[in-house]
Each structure stands twice: as C-alpha cells, then as structure tokens.
Tab-separated table of C-alpha atoms and ligand atoms in Angstrom:
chain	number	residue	atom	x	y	z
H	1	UNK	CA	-213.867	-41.618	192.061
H	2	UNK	CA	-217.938	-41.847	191.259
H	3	UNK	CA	-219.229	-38.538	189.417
H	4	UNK	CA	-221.178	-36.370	191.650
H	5	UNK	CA	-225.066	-37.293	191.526
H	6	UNK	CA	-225.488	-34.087	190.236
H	7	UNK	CA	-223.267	-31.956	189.085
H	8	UNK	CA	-223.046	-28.204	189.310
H	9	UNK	CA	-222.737	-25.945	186.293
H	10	UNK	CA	-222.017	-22.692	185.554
H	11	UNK	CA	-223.603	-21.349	182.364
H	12	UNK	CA	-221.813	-18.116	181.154
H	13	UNK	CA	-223.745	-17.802	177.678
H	14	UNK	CA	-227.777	-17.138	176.662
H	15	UNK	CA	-229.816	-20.468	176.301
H	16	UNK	CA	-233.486	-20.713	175.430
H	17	UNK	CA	-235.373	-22.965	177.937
H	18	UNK	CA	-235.531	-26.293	175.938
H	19	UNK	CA	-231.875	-25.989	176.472
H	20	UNK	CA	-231.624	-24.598	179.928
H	21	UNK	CA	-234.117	-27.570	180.895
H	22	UNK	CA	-231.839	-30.468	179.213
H	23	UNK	CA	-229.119	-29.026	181.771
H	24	UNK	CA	-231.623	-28.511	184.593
H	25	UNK	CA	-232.848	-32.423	184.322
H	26	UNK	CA	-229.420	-33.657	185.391
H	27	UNK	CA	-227.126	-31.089	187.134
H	28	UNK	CA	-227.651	-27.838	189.590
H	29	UNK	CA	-227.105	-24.978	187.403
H	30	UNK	CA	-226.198	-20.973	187.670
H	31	UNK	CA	-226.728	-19.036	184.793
H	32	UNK	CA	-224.707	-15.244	184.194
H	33	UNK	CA	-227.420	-13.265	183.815
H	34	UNK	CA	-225.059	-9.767	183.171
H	35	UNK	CA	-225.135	-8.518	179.292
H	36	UNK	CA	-222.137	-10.207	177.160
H	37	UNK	CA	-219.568	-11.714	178.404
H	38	UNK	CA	-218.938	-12.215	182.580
H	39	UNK	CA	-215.415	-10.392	183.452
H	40	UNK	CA	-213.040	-12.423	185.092
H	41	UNK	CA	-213.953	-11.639	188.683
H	42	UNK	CA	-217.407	-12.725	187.832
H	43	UNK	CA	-216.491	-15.674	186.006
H	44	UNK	CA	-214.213	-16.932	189.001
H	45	UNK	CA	-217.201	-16.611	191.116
H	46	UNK	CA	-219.050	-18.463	189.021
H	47	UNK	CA	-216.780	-21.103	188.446
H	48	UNK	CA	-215.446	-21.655	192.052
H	49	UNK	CA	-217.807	-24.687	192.705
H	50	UNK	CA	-219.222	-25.799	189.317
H	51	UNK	CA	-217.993	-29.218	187.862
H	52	UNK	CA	-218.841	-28.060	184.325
H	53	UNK	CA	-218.407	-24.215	182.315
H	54	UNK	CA	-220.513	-23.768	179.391
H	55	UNK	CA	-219.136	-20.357	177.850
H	56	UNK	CA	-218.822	-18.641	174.325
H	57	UNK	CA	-215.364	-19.744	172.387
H	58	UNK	CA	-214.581	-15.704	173.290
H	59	UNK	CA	-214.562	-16.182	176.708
H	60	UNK	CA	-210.765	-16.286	178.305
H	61	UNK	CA	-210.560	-18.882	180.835
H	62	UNK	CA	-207.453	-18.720	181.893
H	63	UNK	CA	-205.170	-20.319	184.338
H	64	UNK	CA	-206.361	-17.889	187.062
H	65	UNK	CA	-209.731	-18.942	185.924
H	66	UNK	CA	-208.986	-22.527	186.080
H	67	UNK	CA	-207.068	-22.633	189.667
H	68	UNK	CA	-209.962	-20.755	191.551
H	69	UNK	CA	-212.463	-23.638	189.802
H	70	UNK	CA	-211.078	-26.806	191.614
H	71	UNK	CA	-213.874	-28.962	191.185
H	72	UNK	CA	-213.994	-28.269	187.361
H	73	UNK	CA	-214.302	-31.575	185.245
H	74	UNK	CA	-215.142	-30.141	181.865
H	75	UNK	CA	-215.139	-26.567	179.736
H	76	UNK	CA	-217.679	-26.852	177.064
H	77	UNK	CA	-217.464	-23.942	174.677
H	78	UNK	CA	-219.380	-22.707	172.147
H	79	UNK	CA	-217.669	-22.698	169.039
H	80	UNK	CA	-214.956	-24.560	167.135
H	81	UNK	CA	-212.445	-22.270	168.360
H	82	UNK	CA	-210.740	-23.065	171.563
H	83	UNK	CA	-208.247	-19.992	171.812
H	84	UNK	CA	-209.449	-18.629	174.796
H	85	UNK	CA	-209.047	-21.402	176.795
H	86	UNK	CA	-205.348	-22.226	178.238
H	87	UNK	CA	-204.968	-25.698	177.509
H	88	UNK	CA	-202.078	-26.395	179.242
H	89	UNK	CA	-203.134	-25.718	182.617
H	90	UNK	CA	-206.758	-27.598	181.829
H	91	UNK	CA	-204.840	-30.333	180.939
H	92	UNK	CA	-202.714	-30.566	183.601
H	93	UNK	CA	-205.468	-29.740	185.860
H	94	UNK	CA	-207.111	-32.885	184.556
H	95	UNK	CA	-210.120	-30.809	182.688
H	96	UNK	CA	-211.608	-31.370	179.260
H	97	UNK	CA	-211.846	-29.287	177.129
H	98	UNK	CA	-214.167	-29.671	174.443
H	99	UNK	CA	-215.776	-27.365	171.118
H	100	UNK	CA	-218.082	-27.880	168.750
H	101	UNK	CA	-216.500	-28.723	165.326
H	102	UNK	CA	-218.031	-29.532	162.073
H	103	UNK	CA	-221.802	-28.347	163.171
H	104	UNK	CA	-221.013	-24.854	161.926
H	105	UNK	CA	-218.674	-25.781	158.823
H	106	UNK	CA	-220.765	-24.938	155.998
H	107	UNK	CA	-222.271	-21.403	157.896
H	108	UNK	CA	-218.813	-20.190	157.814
H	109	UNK	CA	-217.792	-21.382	154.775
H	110	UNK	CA	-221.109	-19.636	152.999
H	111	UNK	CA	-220.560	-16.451	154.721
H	112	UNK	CA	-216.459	-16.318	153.369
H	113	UNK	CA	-218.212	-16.947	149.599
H	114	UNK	CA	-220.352	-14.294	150.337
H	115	UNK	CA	-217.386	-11.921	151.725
H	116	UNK	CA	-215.169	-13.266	148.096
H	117	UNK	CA	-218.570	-12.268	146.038
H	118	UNK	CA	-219.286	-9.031	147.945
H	119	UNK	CA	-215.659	-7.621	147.679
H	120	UNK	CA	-215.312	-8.601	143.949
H	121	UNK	CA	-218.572	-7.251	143.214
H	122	UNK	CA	-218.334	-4.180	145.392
H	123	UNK	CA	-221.408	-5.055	147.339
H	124	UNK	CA	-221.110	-2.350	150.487
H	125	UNK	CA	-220.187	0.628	147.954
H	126	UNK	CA	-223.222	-0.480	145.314
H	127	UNK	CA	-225.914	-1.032	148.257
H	128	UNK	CA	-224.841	2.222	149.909
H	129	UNK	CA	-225.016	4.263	146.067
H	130	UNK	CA	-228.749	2.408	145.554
H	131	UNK	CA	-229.935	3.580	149.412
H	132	UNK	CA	-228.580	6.875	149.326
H	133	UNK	CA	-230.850	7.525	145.872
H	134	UNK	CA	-227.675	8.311	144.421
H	135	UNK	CA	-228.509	5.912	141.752
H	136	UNK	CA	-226.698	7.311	138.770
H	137	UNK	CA	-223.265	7.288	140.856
H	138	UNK	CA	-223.771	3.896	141.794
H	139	UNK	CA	-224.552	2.684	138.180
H	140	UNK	CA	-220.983	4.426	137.138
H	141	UNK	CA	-218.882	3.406	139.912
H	142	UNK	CA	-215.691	1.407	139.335
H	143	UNK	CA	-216.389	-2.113	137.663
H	144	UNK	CA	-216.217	-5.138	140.123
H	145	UNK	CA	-214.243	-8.239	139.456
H	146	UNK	CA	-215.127	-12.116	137.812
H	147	UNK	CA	-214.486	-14.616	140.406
H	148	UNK	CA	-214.022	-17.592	137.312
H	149	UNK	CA	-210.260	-18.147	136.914
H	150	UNK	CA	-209.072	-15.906	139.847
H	151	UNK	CA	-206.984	-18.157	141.785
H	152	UNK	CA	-207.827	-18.523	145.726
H	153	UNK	CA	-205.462	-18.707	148.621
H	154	UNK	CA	-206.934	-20.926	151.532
H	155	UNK	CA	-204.762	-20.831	154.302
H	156	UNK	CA	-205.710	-23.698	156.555
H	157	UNK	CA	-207.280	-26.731	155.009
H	158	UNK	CA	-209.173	-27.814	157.562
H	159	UNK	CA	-212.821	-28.973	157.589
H	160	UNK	CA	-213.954	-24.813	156.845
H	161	UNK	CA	-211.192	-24.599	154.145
H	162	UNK	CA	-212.249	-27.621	152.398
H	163	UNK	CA	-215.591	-26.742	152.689
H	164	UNK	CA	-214.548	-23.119	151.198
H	165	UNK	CA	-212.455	-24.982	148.263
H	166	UNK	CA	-215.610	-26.642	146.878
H	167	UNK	CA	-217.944	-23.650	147.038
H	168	UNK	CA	-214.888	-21.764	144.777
H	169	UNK	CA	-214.693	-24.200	142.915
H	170	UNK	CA	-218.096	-24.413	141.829
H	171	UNK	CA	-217.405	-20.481	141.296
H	172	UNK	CA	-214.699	-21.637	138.561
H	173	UNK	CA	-211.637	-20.878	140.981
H	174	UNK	CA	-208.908	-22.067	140.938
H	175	UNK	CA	-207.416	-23.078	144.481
H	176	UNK	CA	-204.168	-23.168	146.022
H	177	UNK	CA	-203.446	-23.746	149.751
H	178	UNK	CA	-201.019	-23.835	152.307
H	179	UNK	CA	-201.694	-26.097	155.524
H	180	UNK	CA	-198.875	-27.069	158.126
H	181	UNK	CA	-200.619	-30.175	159.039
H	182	UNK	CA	-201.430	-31.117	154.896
H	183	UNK	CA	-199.386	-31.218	151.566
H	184	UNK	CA	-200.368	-33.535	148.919
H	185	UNK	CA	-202.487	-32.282	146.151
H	186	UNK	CA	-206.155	-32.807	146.947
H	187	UNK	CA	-208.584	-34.360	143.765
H	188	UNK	CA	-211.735	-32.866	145.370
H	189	UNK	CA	-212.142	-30.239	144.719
H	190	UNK	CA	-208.448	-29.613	143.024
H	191	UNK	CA	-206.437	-27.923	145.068
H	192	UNK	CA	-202.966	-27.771	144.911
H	193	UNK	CA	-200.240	-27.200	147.413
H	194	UNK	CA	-197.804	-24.367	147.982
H	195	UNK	CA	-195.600	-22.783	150.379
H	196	UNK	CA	-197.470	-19.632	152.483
H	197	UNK	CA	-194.889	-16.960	150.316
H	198	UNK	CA	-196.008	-18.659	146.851
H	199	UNK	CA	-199.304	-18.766	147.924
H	200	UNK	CA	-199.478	-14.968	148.736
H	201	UNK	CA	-198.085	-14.112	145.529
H	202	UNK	CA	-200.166	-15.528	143.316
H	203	UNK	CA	-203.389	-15.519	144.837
H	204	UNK	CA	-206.533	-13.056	143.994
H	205	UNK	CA	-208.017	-13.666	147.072
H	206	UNK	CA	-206.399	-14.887	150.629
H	207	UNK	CA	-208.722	-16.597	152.584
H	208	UNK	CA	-207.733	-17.405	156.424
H	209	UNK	CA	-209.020	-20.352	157.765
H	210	UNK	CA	-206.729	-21.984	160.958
H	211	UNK	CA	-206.890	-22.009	164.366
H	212	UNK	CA	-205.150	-19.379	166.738
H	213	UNK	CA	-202.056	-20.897	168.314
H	214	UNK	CA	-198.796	-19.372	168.828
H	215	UNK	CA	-197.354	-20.797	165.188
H	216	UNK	CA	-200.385	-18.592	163.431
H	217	UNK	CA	-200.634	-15.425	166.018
H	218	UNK	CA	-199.846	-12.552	163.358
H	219	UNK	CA	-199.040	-15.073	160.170
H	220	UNK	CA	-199.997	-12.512	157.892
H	221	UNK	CA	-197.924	-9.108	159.043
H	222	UNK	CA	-196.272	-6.671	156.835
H	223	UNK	CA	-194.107	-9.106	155.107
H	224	UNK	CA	-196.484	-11.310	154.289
H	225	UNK	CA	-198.965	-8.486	152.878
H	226	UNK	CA	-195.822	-7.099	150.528
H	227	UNK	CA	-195.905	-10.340	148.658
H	228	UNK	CA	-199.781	-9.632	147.682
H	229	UNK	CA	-200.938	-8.373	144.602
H	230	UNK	CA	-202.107	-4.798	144.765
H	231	UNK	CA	-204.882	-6.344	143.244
H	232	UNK	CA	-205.757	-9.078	146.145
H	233	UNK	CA	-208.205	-9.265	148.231
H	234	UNK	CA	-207.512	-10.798	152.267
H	235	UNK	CA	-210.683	-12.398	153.889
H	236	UNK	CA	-210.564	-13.224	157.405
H	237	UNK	CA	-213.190	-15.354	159.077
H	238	UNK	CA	-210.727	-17.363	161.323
H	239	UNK	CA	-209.392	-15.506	164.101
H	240	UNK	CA	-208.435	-11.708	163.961
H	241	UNK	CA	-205.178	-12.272	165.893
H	242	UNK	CA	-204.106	-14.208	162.363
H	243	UNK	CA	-203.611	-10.678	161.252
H	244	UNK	CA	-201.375	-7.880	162.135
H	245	UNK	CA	-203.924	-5.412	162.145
H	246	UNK	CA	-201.815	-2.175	162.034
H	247	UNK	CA	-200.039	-3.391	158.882
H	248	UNK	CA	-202.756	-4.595	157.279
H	249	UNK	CA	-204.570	-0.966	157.833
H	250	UNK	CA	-201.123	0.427	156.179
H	251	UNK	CA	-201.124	-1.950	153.194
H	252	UNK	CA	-204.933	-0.991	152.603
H	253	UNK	CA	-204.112	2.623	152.615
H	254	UNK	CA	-201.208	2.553	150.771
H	255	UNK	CA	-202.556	0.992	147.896
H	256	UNK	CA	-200.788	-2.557	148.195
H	257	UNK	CA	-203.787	-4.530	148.982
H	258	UNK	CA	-207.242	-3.721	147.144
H	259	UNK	CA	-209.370	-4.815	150.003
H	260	UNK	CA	-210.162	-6.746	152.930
H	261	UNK	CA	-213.824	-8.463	154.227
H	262	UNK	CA	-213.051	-9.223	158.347
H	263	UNK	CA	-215.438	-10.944	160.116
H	264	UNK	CA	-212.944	-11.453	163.117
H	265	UNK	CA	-210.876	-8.578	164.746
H	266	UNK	CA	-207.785	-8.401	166.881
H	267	UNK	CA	-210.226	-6.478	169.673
H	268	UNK	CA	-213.971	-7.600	169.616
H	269	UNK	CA	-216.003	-5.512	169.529
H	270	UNK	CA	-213.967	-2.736	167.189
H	271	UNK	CA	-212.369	0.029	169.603
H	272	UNK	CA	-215.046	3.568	168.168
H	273	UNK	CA	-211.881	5.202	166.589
H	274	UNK	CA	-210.224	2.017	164.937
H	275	UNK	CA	-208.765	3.224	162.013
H	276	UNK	CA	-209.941	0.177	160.217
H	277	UNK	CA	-213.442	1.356	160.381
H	278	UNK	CA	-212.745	4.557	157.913
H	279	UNK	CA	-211.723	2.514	155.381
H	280	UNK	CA	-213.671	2.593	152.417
H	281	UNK	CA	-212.178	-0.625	151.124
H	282	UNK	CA	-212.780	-3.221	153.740
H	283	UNK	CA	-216.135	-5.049	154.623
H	284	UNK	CA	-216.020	-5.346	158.853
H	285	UNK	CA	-218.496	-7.759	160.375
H	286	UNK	CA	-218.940	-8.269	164.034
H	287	UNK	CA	-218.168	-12.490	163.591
H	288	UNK	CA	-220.835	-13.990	162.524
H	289	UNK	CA	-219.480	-16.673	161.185
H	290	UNK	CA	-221.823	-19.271	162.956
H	291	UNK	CA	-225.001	-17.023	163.094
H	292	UNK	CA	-227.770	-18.847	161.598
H	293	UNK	CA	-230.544	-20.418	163.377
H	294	UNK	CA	-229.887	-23.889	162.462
H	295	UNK	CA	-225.905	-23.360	163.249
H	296	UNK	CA	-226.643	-21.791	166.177
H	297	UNK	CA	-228.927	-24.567	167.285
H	298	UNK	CA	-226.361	-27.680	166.369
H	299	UNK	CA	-223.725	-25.896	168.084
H	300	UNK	CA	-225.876	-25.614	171.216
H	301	UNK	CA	-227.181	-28.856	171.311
H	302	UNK	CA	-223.631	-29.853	170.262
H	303	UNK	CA	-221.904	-28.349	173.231
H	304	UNK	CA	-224.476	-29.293	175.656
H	305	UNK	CA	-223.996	-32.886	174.537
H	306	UNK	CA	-219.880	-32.623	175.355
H	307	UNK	CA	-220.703	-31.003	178.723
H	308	UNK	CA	-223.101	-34.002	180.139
H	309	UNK	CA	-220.861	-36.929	178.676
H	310	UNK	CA	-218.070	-35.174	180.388
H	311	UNK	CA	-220.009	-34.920	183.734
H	312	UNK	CA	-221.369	-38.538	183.651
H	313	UNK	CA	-217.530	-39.543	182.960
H	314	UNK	CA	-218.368	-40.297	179.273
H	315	UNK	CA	-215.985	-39.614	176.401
H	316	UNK	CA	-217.488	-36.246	175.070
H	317	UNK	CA	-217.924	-36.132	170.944
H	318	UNK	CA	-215.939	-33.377	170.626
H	319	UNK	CA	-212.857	-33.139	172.701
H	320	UNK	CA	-210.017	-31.297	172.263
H	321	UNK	CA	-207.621	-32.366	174.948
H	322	UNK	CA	-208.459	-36.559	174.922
H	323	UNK	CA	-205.526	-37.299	176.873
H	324	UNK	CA	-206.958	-36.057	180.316
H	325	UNK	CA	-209.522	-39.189	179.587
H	326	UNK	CA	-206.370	-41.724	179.811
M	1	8YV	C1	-218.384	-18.179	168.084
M	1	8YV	C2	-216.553	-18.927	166.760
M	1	8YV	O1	-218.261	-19.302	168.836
M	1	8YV	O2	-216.971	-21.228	166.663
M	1	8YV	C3	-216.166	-20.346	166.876
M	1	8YV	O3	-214.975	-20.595	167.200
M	1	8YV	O4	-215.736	-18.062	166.741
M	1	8YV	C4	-217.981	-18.525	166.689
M	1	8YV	O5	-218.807	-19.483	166.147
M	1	8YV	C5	-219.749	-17.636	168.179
M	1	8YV	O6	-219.610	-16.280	168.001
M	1	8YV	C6	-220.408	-17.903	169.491
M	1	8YV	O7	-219.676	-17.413	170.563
C-alpha cells in the first residue's frame, strides 16, 4: 500500500518552530498544547487518526493507546529510552518504534561524572555551608573522598557506560562492569568483567546504566544493596525503576550505603512527602540527563528524522523494533 500523501501527526512534546515547520512541510500536524505530559484520554484523542506520534521517552503508550490509533505507522520518541512504549503490541500492530540513541551519550555520561565528583566531594552539603554564610562550618565539615584508585561499578556497558568508563578512567578509576549482553575484558578504557554480586562488593561507586525491561525492573533491591560497602556510593541516571526505592531509602538511613546521586525516580516528578527527599545524603535531580542545548537539539532533529523516514516508508536511523520493516 502507497504512504498517504501526507501524513497526519500528532505531536505530544514542545518544539520550537524550525522544528514544527520541518513537520509542517510534509505532513498535517496537531500539536498538545496542555502543560507536561497529555493523560491517556488526551493522548488517545490525539492519536486516533495520526499516522505518526512524536512524544517524550516518559510518555506511556500503551496497548490501549496503540489499539484506539489504527492508522499509526510510526512512534518516534524522544529519548534513548523506549520503556514506555509496549513493544509487543506495536510490533504486532505493525508500528515502529524508534528513539534516539547515541545523540545524547556523552550529556549523560558528563552529568554521572559530575554526580561521582559531587558525592565524593560533598558538593550539595559544601554549596549549601558557603550560601548559608555559614562559612566556618562548611570549611570543617567531614572530608570528601579521592576518586583516583576507587574502583567503579558500571552496570550496563552500553554506549553511556562506555562512554562513563573513559571519563573514570581519565579520573584514575579503576572499572569493573557487569553487562548481560557483554563479557570479555575491554582494552579501552580497561575494564574488566564480573558477575553483578562481585561487582557490588567491591565497588566504591555503582553506576546504573541499562535499559528498563523486565530482567532489570528492581536489579538493585535490598539484597543487592547488603553486598555494598557502607562506604559506596549508588548513582542512577538510567531508569529509576532499576532501583527498589524503599530499600534503597532503608540502606541510606541505616548506614549501609554512604550515599546516592538519582537523576531518575521510580515516580517522576518526586511524590512532596517522598522520604527520599529528607535525606541528607542523596543528590535528587529531576532527569536531566539529556538537558543541554546541543543534546536537546540532536535528539530533536534526531527523532524528527526517524518519524518522516518512517512516514515516507523509509528505514528510520534509529529503530528499535526493525522487524515490522520485513
Ligand atoms: C528524556 C531520557 O528523553 O533519553 C531518554 O531516554 O530519559 C531523557 O533523555 C528526556 O527527558 C526528554 O523527555
């Protein structure tokens, strides 16, 4: 069957107009125009007659979602992540699914340095000593950590993790990881293999980076936080779902874990009376992973580019579920 001439699209995300015009040129498009994300009713209404979805890798489009869009050719998020969409019934619905990988690599992989530097160093507690004027506090509060010859646990050696490994390593880490997909040593930077439980005991600092599927939904849970040195230090910049959150706010109280930096949380944004959020030893951010200018602009133009090769019946360059294209 011939593509439509042009194709409708729902956009469910804020674009600027060079972007909403690239769209505009070639397809009919509706645009959400209600703050954050549409709910569900509102995204089914959206989607009912659109060919392509443009939407934020938070957005759940799920298999309600998908059966009330019967038209739909293509989801085009924006992000790497493709959690929130269920890929089952896309692909069996015959829709692509597609994300925006590698544009956004070295963003994230910066800001999980910084989070490493800024827990070691006890950024949050030294800024907040210097801004309160309670300088002479601040210049006796408890010593920070090196971060040369502390050994680093990257879960997930994906593009981000490698891209993590070689920023540590230029810190004078040393780096261990555990990856379901990859074993063999790696040369460079050197990083050597080990099972998740080896991995947790021995590392400094934990750093998550893998994608949220069933096999990594709550992969670090009490258990896994036991086998931590009081000492260690979790980072999370992956998905917050990675993380049993309850246990993770016991281990941090009770003294088992010396600190946390989360950029991703099981609820986004963090419920007012989260428990997490009293905790004087964990750095929250409200995922920005991706949120600098250039990223931001890559991974637009990025996901814009997957949504029109989709709709002219192109292979996209970034598609996560290829086999609805055979
Ligand atoms: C978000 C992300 O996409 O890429 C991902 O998977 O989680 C982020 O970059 C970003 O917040 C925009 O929605």
């Amino acid at each position: 069957m011939n593509p439509p001439e042009r194709p409708r699209v729902f956009v469910a995300l804020r674009l600027q107009s060079d972007a909403k015009a690239r769209i505009e040129a070639v397809c009919d498009v509706d645009y959400f125009e209600g703050q954050g994300l549409p709910s569900k009713s509102e995204l089914i209404a959206g989607v009912a007659k659109a060919d392509g979805l443009l939407g934020s890798a938070q957005l759940p489009v799920d298999s309600d979602v998908l059966a009330a869009a019967s038209k739909l050719r293509v989801v085009s998020n924006f992000g790497v992540g493709f959690d929130n969409v269920d890929l089952d019934a896309a692909t069996k619905g015959g829709v692509l699914v597609c994300n925006t990988p590698g544009v956004l690599t070295d963003a994230v992989a910066d800001l999980t340095l910084g989070l490493i530097l800024a827990l070691a160093r006890r950024l949050p507690e030294a800024e907040r000593f210097a801004r309160d004027g309670d300088w002479q506090r601040g210049a006796r509060m408890a010593l920070g950590t090196d971060v040369r010859g502390k050994t680093l646990g990257i879960i997930g050696l994906g593009r981000i993790g490698v891209a993590v490994a070689e920023r540590a390593h230029a810190f004078g880490m040393s780096i261990t990881f555990h990856d379901i997909f990859r074993q063999p040593p790696i040369e460079t930077p050197p990083c050597s293999y080990r099972e998740l439980d080896d991995l947790l005991a021995v590392a400094d600092f934990v750093s998550l980076h893998v994608n949220l599927r069933p096999e990594t939904r709550g992969l670090i849970g009490a258990r896994e936080l036991t086998l931590m040195k009081p000492t260690a230090y979790l980072i999370n910049t992956s998905r917050g779902q990675t993380v049993d959150q309850a246990a993770l706010v016991a281990a941090l109280r009770s003294g088992e874990l010396a600190g946390a930096a989360l950029d991703v949380l099981e609820e986004e944004p963090l419920p007012p009376d989260d428990p997490l959020a009293a905790l004087p030893n964990v750095i929250l951010l409200p995922h920005i992973g991706s949120a600098t200018v250039e990223t931001r602009q890559a991974m637009r133009d990025l996901a814009i580019d997957n949504l029109l090769a989709a709709l002219r019946g192109e292979r996209p360059e970034a598609v996560v579920n290829a086999e609805v294209l055979s």
